[in-house]
């Protein structure tokens, strides 16, 4: 566990008790721990023989790629389900059949009209990954899935006893020679490279580093960059609309009690990476996105955006949008029909 690496002598003694032949020095153990705290990685990066690029430069490059950042993306309610359920179903929880644990007649969440079902119906390979089932989106208050929801599903891995012993011990961030976040991203990477020519839809949600204290969020920077670099080198990023997002800001912290914290809690991060071929083929939709990211939007609009990606020819040619619709694709630009209700006197 990474917490124990704070005490190199204890780690060294552990290796001795296990009769490990090549025991690293305390200096090496401390260096591994310091590296993890700095960049979120415990293994060496691939090297080409040239000096490695500095982390700050890599993160600057990532920031440039993530330039389509929605500054007006707004939450719909308190907590994660209030954002993710509308994003993936187009409906709020109260509008869907009850799936609560306390409801004896409640359904499993498979009854929800998940957007990945629409992608699967159109021939896409689908995947879903979420860590921490003990505080899961679909398992904390809700009854969860009674059938595998997507073609690839990571939850069974997190329920294995060996996984729990590694990842759910206090202050544990490692699984073997990988951090828990590297492991999570490796599942997504393998999913993507396993279907190089197939259409794919994947939704991943990782919360271990930031659920209780978002100050550790920076540990995800370098691993995310490595994933983007892998997808770019393989050519997959050129065939992918990549959305990087958070569900909400801090809910329980000293920062949350400040005016700035209140704003951040309601305006989480949402960013789009679009392939160059997409930008060339649908310039009008891209211009609409660049305009709409400065408007007040919600998870319902993101759901409409995900649906529009299934038929961009139709989405990019739509001109008339009624602003009273509660869900409008971010690729839709011209809002020309506004109905105002008469004032009551």
JSON list of C-alpha atoms in Angstrom, two decimals, residues 131 164 326:
[
{"chain": "A", "resi": 131, "resn": "UNK", "atom": "CA", "xyz": [-14.64, 1.79, -9.14]},
{"chain": "A", "resi": 164, "resn": "UNK", "atom": "CA", "xyz": [-10.79, -5.55, -2.11]},
{"chain": "A", "resi": 326, "resn": "UNK", "atom": "CA", "xyz": [-35.08, 20.90, -21.49]}
]
